[in-house]
Coordinates of C-alpha atoms (C1' of nucleotides) in Angstrom, one line a residue:
Chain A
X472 CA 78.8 81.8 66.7
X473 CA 79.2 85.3 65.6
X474 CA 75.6 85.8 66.0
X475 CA 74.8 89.4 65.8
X476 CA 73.1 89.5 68.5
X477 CA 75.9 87.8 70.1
X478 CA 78.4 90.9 69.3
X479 CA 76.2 93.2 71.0
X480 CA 75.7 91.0 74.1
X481 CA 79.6 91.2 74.6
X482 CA 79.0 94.9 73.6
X483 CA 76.4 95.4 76.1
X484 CA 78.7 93.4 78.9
X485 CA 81.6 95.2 78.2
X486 CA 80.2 98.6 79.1
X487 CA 78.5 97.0 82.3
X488 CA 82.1 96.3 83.4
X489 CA 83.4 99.5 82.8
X490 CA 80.4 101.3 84.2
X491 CA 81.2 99.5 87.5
X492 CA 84.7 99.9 87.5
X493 CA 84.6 103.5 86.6
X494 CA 82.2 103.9 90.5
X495 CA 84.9 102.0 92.0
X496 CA 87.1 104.3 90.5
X497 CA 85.9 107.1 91.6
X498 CA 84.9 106.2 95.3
X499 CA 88.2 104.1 96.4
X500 CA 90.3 104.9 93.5
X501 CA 92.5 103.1 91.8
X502 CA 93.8 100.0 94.7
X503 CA 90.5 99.8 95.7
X504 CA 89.2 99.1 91.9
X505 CA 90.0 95.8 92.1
X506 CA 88.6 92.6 89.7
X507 CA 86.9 91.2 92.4
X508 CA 85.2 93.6 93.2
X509 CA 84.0 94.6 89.7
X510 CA 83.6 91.0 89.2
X511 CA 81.0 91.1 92.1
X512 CA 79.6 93.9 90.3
X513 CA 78.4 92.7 87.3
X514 CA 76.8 89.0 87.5
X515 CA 79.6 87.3 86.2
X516 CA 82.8 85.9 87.4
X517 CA 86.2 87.2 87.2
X518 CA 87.4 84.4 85.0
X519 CA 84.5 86.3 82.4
X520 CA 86.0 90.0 83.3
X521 CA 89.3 88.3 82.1
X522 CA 88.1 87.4 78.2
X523 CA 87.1 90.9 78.1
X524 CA 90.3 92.8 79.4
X525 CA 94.0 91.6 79.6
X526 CA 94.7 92.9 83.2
X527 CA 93.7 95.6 85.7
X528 CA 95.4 97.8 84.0
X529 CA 93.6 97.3 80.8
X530 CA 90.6 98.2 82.4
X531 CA 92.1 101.2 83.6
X532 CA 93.3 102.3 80.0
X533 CA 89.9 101.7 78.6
X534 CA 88.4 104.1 81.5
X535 CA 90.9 106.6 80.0
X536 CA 89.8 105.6 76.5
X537 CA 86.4 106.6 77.1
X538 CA 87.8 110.2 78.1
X539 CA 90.0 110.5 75.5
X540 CA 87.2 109.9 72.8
X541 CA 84.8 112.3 74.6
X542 CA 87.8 115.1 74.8
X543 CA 88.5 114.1 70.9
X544 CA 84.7 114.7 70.1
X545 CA 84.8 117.9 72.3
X546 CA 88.0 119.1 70.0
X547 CA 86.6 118.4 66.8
X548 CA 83.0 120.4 67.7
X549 CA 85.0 123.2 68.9
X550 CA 87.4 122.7 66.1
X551 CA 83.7 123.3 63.7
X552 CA 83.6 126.4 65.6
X553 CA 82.9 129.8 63.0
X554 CA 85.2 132.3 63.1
X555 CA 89.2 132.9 62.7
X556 CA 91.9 131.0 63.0
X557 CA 92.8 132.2 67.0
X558 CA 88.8 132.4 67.9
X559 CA 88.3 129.0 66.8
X560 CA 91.7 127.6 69.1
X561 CA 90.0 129.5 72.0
X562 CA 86.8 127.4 71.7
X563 CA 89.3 124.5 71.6
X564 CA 91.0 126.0 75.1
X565 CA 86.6 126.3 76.1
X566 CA 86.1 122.4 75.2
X567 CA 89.2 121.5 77.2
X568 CA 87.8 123.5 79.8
X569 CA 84.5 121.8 79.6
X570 CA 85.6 118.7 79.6
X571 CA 87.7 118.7 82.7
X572 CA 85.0 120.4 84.7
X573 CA 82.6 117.5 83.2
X574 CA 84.9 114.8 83.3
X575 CA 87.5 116.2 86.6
X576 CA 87.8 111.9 87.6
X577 CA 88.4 110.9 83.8
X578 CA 91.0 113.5 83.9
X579 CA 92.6 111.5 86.7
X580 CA 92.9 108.0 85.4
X581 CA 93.9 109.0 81.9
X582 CA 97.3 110.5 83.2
X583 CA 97.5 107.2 84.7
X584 CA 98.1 105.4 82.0
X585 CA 100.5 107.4 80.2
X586 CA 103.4 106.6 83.0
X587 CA 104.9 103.7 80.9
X588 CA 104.7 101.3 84.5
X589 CA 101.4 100.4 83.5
X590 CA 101.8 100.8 79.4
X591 CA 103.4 97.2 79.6
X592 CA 100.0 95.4 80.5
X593 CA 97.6 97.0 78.4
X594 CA 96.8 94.9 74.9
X595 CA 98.6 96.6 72.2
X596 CA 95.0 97.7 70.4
X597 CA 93.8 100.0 73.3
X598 CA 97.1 101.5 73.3
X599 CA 96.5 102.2 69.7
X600 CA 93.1 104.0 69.8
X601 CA 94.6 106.1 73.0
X602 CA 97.2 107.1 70.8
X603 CA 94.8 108.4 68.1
X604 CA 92.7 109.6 69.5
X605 CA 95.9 112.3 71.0
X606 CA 97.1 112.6 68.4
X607 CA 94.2 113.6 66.6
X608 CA 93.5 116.2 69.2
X609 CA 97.2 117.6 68.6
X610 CA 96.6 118.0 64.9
X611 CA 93.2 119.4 65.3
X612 CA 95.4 122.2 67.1
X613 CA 97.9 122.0 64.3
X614 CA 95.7 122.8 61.7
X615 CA 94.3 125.5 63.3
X616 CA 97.6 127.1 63.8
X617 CA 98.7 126.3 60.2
X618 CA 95.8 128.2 59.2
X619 CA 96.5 131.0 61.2
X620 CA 100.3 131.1 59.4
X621 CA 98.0 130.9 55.8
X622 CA 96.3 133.6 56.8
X623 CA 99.0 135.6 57.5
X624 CA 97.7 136.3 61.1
X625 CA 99.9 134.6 63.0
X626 CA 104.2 134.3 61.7
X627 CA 106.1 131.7 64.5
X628 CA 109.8 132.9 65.4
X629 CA 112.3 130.1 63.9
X630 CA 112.3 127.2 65.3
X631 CA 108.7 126.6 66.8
X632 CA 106.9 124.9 64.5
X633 CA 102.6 124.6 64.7
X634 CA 102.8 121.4 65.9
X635 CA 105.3 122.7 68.9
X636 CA 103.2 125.7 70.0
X637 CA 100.2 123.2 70.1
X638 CA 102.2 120.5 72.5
X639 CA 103.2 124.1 74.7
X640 CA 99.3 125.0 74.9
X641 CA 98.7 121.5 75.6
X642 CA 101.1 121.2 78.2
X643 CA 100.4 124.5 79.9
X644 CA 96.6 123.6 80.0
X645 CA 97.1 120.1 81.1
X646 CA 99.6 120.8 83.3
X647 CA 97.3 123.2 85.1
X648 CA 94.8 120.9 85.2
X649 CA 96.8 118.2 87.4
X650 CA 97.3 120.6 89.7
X651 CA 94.4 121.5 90.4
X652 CA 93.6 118.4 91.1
X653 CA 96.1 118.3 94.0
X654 CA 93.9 119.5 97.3
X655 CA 94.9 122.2 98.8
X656 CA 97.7 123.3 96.4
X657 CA 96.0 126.5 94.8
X658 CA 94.8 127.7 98.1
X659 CA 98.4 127.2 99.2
X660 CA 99.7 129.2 95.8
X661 CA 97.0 132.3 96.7
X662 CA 95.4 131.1 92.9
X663 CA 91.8 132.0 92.9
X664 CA 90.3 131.1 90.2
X665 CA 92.8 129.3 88.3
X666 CA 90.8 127.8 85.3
X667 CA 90.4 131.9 84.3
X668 CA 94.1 132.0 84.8
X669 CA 94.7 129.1 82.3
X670 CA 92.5 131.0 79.6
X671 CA 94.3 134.9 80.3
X672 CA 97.6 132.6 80.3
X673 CA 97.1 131.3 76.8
X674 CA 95.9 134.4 75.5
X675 CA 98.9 136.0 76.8
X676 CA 101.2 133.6 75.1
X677 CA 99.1 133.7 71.8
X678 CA 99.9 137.8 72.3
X679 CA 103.0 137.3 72.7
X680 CA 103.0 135.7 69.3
X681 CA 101.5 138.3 68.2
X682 CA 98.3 136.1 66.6
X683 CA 96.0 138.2 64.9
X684 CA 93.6 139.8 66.1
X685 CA 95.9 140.3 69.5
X686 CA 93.4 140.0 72.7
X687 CA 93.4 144.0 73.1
X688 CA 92.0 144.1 70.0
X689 CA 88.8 141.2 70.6
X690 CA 87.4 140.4 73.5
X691 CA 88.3 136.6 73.9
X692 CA 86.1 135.9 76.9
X693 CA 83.3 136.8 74.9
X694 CA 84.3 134.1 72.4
X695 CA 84.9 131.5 75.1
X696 CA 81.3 132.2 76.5
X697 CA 79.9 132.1 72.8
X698 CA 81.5 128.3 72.2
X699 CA 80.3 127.1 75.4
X700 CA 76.6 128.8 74.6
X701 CA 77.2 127.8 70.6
X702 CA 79.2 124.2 70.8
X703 CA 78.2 123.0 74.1
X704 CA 74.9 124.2 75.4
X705 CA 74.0 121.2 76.9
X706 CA 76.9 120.3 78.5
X707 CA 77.5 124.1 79.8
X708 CA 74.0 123.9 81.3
X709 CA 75.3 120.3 83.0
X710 CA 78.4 122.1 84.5
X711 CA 76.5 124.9 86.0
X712 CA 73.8 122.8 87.5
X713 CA 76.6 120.8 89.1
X714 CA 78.1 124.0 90.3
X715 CA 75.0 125.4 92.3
X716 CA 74.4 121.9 93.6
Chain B
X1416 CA 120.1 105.0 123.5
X1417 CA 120.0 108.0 121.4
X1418 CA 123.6 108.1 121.9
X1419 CA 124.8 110.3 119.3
X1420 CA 126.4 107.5 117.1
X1421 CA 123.4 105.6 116.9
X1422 CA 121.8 108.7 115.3
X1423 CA 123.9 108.7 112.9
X1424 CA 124.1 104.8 111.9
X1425 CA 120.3 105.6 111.9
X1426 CA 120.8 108.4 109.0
X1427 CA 123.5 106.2 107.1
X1428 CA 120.7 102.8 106.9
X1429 CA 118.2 105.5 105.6
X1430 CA 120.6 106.5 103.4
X1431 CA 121.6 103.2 102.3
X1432 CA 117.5 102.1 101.8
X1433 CA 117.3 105.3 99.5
X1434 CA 119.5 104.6 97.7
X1435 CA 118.9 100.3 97.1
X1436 CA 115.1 102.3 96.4
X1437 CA 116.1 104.6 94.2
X1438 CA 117.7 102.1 91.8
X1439 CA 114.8 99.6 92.1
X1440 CA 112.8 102.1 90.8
X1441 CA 114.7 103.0 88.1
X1442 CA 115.4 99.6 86.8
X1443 CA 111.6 97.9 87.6
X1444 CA 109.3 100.7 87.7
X1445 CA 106.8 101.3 90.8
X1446 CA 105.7 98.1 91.1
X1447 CA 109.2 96.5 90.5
X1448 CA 110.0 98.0 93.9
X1449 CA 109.2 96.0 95.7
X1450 CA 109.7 95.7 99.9
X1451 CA 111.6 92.7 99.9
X1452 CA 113.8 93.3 96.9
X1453 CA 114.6 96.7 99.2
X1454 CA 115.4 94.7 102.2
X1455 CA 117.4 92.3 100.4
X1456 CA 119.3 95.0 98.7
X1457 CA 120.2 96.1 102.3
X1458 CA 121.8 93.9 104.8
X1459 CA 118.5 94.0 107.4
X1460 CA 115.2 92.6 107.5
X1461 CA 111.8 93.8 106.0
X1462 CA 111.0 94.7 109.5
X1463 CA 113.7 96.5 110.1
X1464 CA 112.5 98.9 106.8
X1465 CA 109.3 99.5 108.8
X1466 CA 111.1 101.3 111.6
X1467 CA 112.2 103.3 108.9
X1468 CA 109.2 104.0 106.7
X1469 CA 105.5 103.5 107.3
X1470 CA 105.4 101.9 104.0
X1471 CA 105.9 101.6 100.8
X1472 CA 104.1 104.7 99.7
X1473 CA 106.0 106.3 102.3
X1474 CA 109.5 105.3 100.7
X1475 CA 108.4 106.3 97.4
X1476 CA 107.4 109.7 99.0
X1477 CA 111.1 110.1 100.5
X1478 CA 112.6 109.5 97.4
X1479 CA 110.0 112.1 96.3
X1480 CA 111.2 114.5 98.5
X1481 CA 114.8 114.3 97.9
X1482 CA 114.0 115.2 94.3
X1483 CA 111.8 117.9 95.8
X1484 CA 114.8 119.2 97.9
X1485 CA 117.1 119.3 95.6
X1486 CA 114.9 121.3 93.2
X1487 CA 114.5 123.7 96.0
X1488 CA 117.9 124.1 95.9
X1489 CA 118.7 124.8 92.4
X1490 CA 115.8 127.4 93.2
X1491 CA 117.2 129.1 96.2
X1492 CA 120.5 129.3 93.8
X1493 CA 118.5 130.6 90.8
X1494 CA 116.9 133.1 92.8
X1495 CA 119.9 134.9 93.9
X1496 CA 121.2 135.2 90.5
X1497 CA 122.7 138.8 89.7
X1498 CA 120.3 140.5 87.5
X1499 CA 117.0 142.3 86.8
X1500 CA 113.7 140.3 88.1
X1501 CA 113.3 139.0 84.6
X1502 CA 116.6 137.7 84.3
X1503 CA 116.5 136.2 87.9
X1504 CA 113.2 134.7 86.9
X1505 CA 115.0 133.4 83.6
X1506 CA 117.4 131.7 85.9
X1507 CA 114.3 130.1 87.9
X1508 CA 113.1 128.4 84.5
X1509 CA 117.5 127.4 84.0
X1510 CA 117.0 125.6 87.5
X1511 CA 113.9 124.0 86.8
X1512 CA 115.8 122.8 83.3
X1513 CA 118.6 121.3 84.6
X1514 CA 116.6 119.8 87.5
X1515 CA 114.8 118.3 84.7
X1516 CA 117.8 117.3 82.9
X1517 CA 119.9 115.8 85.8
X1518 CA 116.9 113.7 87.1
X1519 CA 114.2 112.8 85.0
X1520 CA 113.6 109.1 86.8
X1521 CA 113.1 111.8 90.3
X1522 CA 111.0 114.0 88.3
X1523 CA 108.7 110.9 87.7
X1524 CA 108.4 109.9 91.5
X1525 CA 107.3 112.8 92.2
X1526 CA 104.6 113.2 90.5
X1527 CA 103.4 109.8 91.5
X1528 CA 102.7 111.3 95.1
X1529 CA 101.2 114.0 94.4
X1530 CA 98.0 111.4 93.2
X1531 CA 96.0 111.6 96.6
X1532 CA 95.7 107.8 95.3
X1533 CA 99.1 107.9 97.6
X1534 CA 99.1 110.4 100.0
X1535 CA 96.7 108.6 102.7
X1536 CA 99.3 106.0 103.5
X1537 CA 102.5 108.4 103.7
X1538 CA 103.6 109.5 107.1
X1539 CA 102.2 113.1 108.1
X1540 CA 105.6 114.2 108.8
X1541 CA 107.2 113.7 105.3
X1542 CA 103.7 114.8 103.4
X1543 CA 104.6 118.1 105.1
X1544 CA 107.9 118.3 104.4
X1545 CA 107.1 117.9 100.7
X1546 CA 104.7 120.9 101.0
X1547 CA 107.0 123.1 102.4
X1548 CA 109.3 122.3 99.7
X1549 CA 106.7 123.4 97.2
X1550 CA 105.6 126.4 98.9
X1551 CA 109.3 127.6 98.9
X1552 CA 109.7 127.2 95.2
X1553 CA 106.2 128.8 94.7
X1554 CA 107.2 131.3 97.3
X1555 CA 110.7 132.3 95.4
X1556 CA 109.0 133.2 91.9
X1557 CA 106.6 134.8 93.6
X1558 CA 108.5 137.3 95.5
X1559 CA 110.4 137.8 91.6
X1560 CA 107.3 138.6 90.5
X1561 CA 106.6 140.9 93.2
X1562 CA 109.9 142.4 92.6
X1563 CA 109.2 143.3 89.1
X1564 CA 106.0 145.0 90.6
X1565 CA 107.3 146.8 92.7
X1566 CA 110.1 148.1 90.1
X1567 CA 107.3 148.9 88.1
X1568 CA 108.8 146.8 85.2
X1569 CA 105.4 144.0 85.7
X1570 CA 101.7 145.4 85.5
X1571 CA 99.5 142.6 86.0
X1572 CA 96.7 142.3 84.6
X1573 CA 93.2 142.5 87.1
X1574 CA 92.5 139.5 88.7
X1575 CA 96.4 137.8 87.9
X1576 CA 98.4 138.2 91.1
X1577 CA 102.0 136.9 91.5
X1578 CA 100.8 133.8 93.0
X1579 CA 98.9 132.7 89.9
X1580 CA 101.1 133.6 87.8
X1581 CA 104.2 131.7 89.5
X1582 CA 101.3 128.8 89.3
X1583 CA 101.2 129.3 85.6
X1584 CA 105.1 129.3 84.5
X1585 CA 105.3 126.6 86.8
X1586 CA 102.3 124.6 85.2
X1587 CA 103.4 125.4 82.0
X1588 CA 107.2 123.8 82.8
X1589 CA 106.0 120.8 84.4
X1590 CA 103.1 119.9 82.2
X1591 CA 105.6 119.9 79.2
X1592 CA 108.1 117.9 80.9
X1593 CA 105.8 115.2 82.1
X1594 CA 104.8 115.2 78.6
X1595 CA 108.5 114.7 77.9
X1596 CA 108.2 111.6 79.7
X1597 CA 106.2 109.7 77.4
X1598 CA 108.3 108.3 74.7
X1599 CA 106.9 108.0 71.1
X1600 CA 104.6 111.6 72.3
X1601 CA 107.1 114.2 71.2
X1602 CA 108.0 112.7 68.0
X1603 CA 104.6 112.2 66.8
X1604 CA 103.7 115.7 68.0
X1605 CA 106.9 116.8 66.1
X1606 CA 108.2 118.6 67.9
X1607 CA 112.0 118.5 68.3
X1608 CA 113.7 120.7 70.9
X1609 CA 111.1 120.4 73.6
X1610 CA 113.4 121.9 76.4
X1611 CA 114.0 124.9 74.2
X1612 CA 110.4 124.7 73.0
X1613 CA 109.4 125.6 77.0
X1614 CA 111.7 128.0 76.9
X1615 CA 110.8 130.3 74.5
X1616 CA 107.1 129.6 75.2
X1617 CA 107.6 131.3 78.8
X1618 CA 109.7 134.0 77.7
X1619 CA 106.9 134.9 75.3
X1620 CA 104.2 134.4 77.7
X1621 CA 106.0 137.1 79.5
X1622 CA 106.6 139.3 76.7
X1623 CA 103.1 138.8 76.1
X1624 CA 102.2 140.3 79.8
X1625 CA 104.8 143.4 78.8
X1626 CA 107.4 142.1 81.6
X1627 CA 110.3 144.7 81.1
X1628 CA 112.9 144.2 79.5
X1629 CA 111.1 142.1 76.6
X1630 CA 112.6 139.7 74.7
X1631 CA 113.5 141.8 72.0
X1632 CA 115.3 144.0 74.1
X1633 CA 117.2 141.1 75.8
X1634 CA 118.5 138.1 74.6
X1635 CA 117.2 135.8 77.6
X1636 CA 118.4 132.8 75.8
X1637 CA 122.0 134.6 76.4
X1638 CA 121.0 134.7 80.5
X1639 CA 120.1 131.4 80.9
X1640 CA 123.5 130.4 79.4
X1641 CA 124.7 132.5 81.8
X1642 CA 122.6 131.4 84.8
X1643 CA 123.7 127.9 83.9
X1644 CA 127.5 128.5 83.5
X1645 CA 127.5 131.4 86.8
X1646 CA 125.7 129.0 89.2
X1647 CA 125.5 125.4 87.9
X1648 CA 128.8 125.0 86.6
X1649 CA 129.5 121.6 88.1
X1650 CA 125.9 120.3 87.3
X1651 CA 126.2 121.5 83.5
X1652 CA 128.9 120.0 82.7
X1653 CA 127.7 116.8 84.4
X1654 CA 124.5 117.0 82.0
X1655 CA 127.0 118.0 78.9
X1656 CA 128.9 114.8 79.6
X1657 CA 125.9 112.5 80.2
X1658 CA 124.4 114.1 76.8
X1659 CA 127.6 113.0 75.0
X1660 CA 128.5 109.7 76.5
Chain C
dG270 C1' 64.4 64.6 71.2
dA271 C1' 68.7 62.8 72.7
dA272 C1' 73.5 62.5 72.3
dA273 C1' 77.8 64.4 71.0
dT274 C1' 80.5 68.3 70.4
dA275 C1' 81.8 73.0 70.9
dA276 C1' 81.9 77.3 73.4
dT277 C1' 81.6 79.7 77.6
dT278 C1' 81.7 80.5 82.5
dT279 C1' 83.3 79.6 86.9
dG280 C1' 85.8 80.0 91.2
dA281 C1' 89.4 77.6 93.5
dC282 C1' 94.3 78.0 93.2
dG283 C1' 99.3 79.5 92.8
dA284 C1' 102.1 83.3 93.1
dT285 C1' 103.2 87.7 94.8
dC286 C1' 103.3 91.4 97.9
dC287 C1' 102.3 94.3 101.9
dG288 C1' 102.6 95.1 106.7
dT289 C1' 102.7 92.7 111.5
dC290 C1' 104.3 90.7 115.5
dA291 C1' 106.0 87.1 118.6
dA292 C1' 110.2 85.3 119.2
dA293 C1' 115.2 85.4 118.7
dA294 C1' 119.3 88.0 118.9
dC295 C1' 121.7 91.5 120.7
dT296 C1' 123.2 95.5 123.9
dC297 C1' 124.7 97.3 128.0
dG298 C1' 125.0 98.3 132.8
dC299 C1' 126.4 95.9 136.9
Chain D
dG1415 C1' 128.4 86.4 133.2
dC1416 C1' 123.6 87.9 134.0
dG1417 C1' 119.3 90.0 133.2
dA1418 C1' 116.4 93.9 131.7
dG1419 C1' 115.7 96.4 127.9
dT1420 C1' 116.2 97.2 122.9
dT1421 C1' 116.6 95.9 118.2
dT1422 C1' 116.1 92.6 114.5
dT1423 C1' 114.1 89.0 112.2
dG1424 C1' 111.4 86.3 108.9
dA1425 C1' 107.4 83.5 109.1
dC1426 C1' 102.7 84.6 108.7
dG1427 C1' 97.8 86.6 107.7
dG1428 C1' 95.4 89.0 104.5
dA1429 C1' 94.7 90.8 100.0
dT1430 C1' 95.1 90.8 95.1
dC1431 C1' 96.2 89.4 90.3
dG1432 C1' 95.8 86.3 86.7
dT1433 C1' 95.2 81.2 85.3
dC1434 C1' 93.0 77.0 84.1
dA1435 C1' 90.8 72.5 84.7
dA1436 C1' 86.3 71.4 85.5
dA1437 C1' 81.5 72.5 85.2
dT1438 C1' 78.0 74.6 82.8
dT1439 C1' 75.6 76.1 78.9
dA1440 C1' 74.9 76.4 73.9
dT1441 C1' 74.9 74.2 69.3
dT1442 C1' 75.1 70.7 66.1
dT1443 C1' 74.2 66.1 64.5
dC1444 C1' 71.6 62.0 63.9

DNA sequence: GAAATAATTTGACGATCCGTCAAAACTCGC
DNA sequence: GCGAGTTTTGACGGATCGTCAAATTATTTC
């Protein structure tokens, strides 16, 4: 026991299941995903799916788990990203960007799992690495943000701390996001195009702030484009592929 | 039939399964509420819920929609605050606040219905219902908006029309209060005042668009005091008390 | 190589819950 | 008090989750 070769067949079987579970995610959602049918998927039985995963629900949280690494790793290479303090947050706003256009169904289920109903029957560990890996995109923000104050380009008002203007951006990017992904609610609101509106809104607030350089006085947009050519050519190229599809 | 009594003992059981709802799904969660615990809670049969609601999604979505009425409310109330279109739209983001403040557990149901996951199974009537109520919201900040245009005290940037940015504010205040919800994630984010955090974070988007009067021409913080005391007397104190107690 | 032992896999099963529907209970005009 | 029409009921079918004793497979021992 404890073969080697052993751990990576249980490696190798673990991502099986969640490569089925994450189709039957995505084409009946999340009461159609159920452990029958991912049990019929791979070519064991449930019983099996059960040594690997504590419930439904644990399946579902490491669905999100996946995202949340591949948003973390998108964070930290935009986070690598050369130039000042408020250029490099704006390639963090492009990887965010990026990877909800990659990843819109990801997006989905990983909201699921922070409503506490389901929080209950996930095993304690997964809950752990979720919660690194946000809070490792938070103070990825952070630092930026402290490094703005160091450089004497940014100077909060009292009160609003770095880490409290990050959880704003956060929320006013993420909470953008979920709407979007409600059919038929921008048409509804007249929004056009509303991922532009989530970059010119952040902007704005980071104007507001008065972070230097202000946006009047560096094109921003330019910047975006440069981290999605610079950080993310490949997956930039993926996005616009799937675009003109 | 359809004498005019039975309408009414019609309404009061609706009433009354709202309400036994309402509770289970504060005390168990989602899944806690179940349709016999409902129908147990009332003095009639599970059938008898069915003439009532098409199903269990479709209770959860009438809960929904209470929450989403009453919001509309506080909204319509807001809106016809005394004031400049900034200040009315400073009493908007009040509204939204106490809204917030009075029913978080609402708040949370209705987000749930808004995951398409949902939506199939609710009854065509009430999904409308619940878009109208979001249109009107959406509708009254963007006629603020509009206002502040049109008094030449707004200039919006190309490309941002009221619509988007009514979609912004309002993404920007929900996103952060649905990350309210998840306990443990403002702490470790430290951030303390999360409510006032929102705040300021709109007023400064605003500022940051050149929204007239700015922030440092007007205390805002001294309107929404205002706003909360001139129109939501009753419900303040209600939220001081249940702050307190 | 065979037997004994340990580890793993299986799928039938209990429990729960949703939504239905035929039968029972009830209402109301006569 | 009777009967047609209406409403209520709760047992039931179907689906799903998670379990566990039995079956199967792997490993060790002789």
């Amino acid at each position: 026991m404890a073969a080697p070769w052993k751990e990576r067949e249980l490696q190798r079987r673990e991502e099986e299941i969640l490569r089925v579970a994450r189709q039957l995610l995505l084409d009946h959602g999340y009461f159609g995903m159920t452990m029958d049918r991912i049990a019929a998927g791979i070519e064991y039985s449930k019983g099996t799916l059960y040594q690997h995963f504590a419930s439904k629900e644990d399946v579902l949280c490491a669905l999100a788990l996946e995202s949340e690494v591949k948003r973390k790793e998108f964070f930290e290479r935009a986070a690598q990203f050369s130039g000042n303090a408020r250029e490099r947050m704006t390639a963090i706003g492009a990887a965010y960007e990026l990877y909800f256009r990659l990843h819109p169904t990801y997006f989905r289920s990983e909201q699921m799992i922070h409503s506490q109903e389901l929080l209950t029957k996930i095993s304690q560990e997964r809950r752990d690495q979720v919660m690194v890996c946000g809070a490792r995109c938070h103070e990825l923000m952070t630092g930026i943000i402290a490094d703005a104050q160091t450089a004497r380009q940014l100077h909060l008002p009292g009160g609003m701390t770095p880490g409290t203007l990050a959880f704003i951006l956060w929320s006013l990017t993420s909470g953008a996001y979920l709407n979007m992904a409600d059919p038929g609610h921008l048409e509804q609101m007249g929004v056009v195009n509303a991922i532009e509106a989530v970059r010119m809104a952040c902007q704005t607030l980071l104007d507001g702030l008065g972070w230097r350089p202000l946006s009047s006085e560096h094109d921003y947009f330019a910047v975006a484009s440069r981290a999605y050519a610079e950080i993310f050519p490949k997956e930039t190229a993926e996005v616009f592929l799937a675009a003109n599809r």
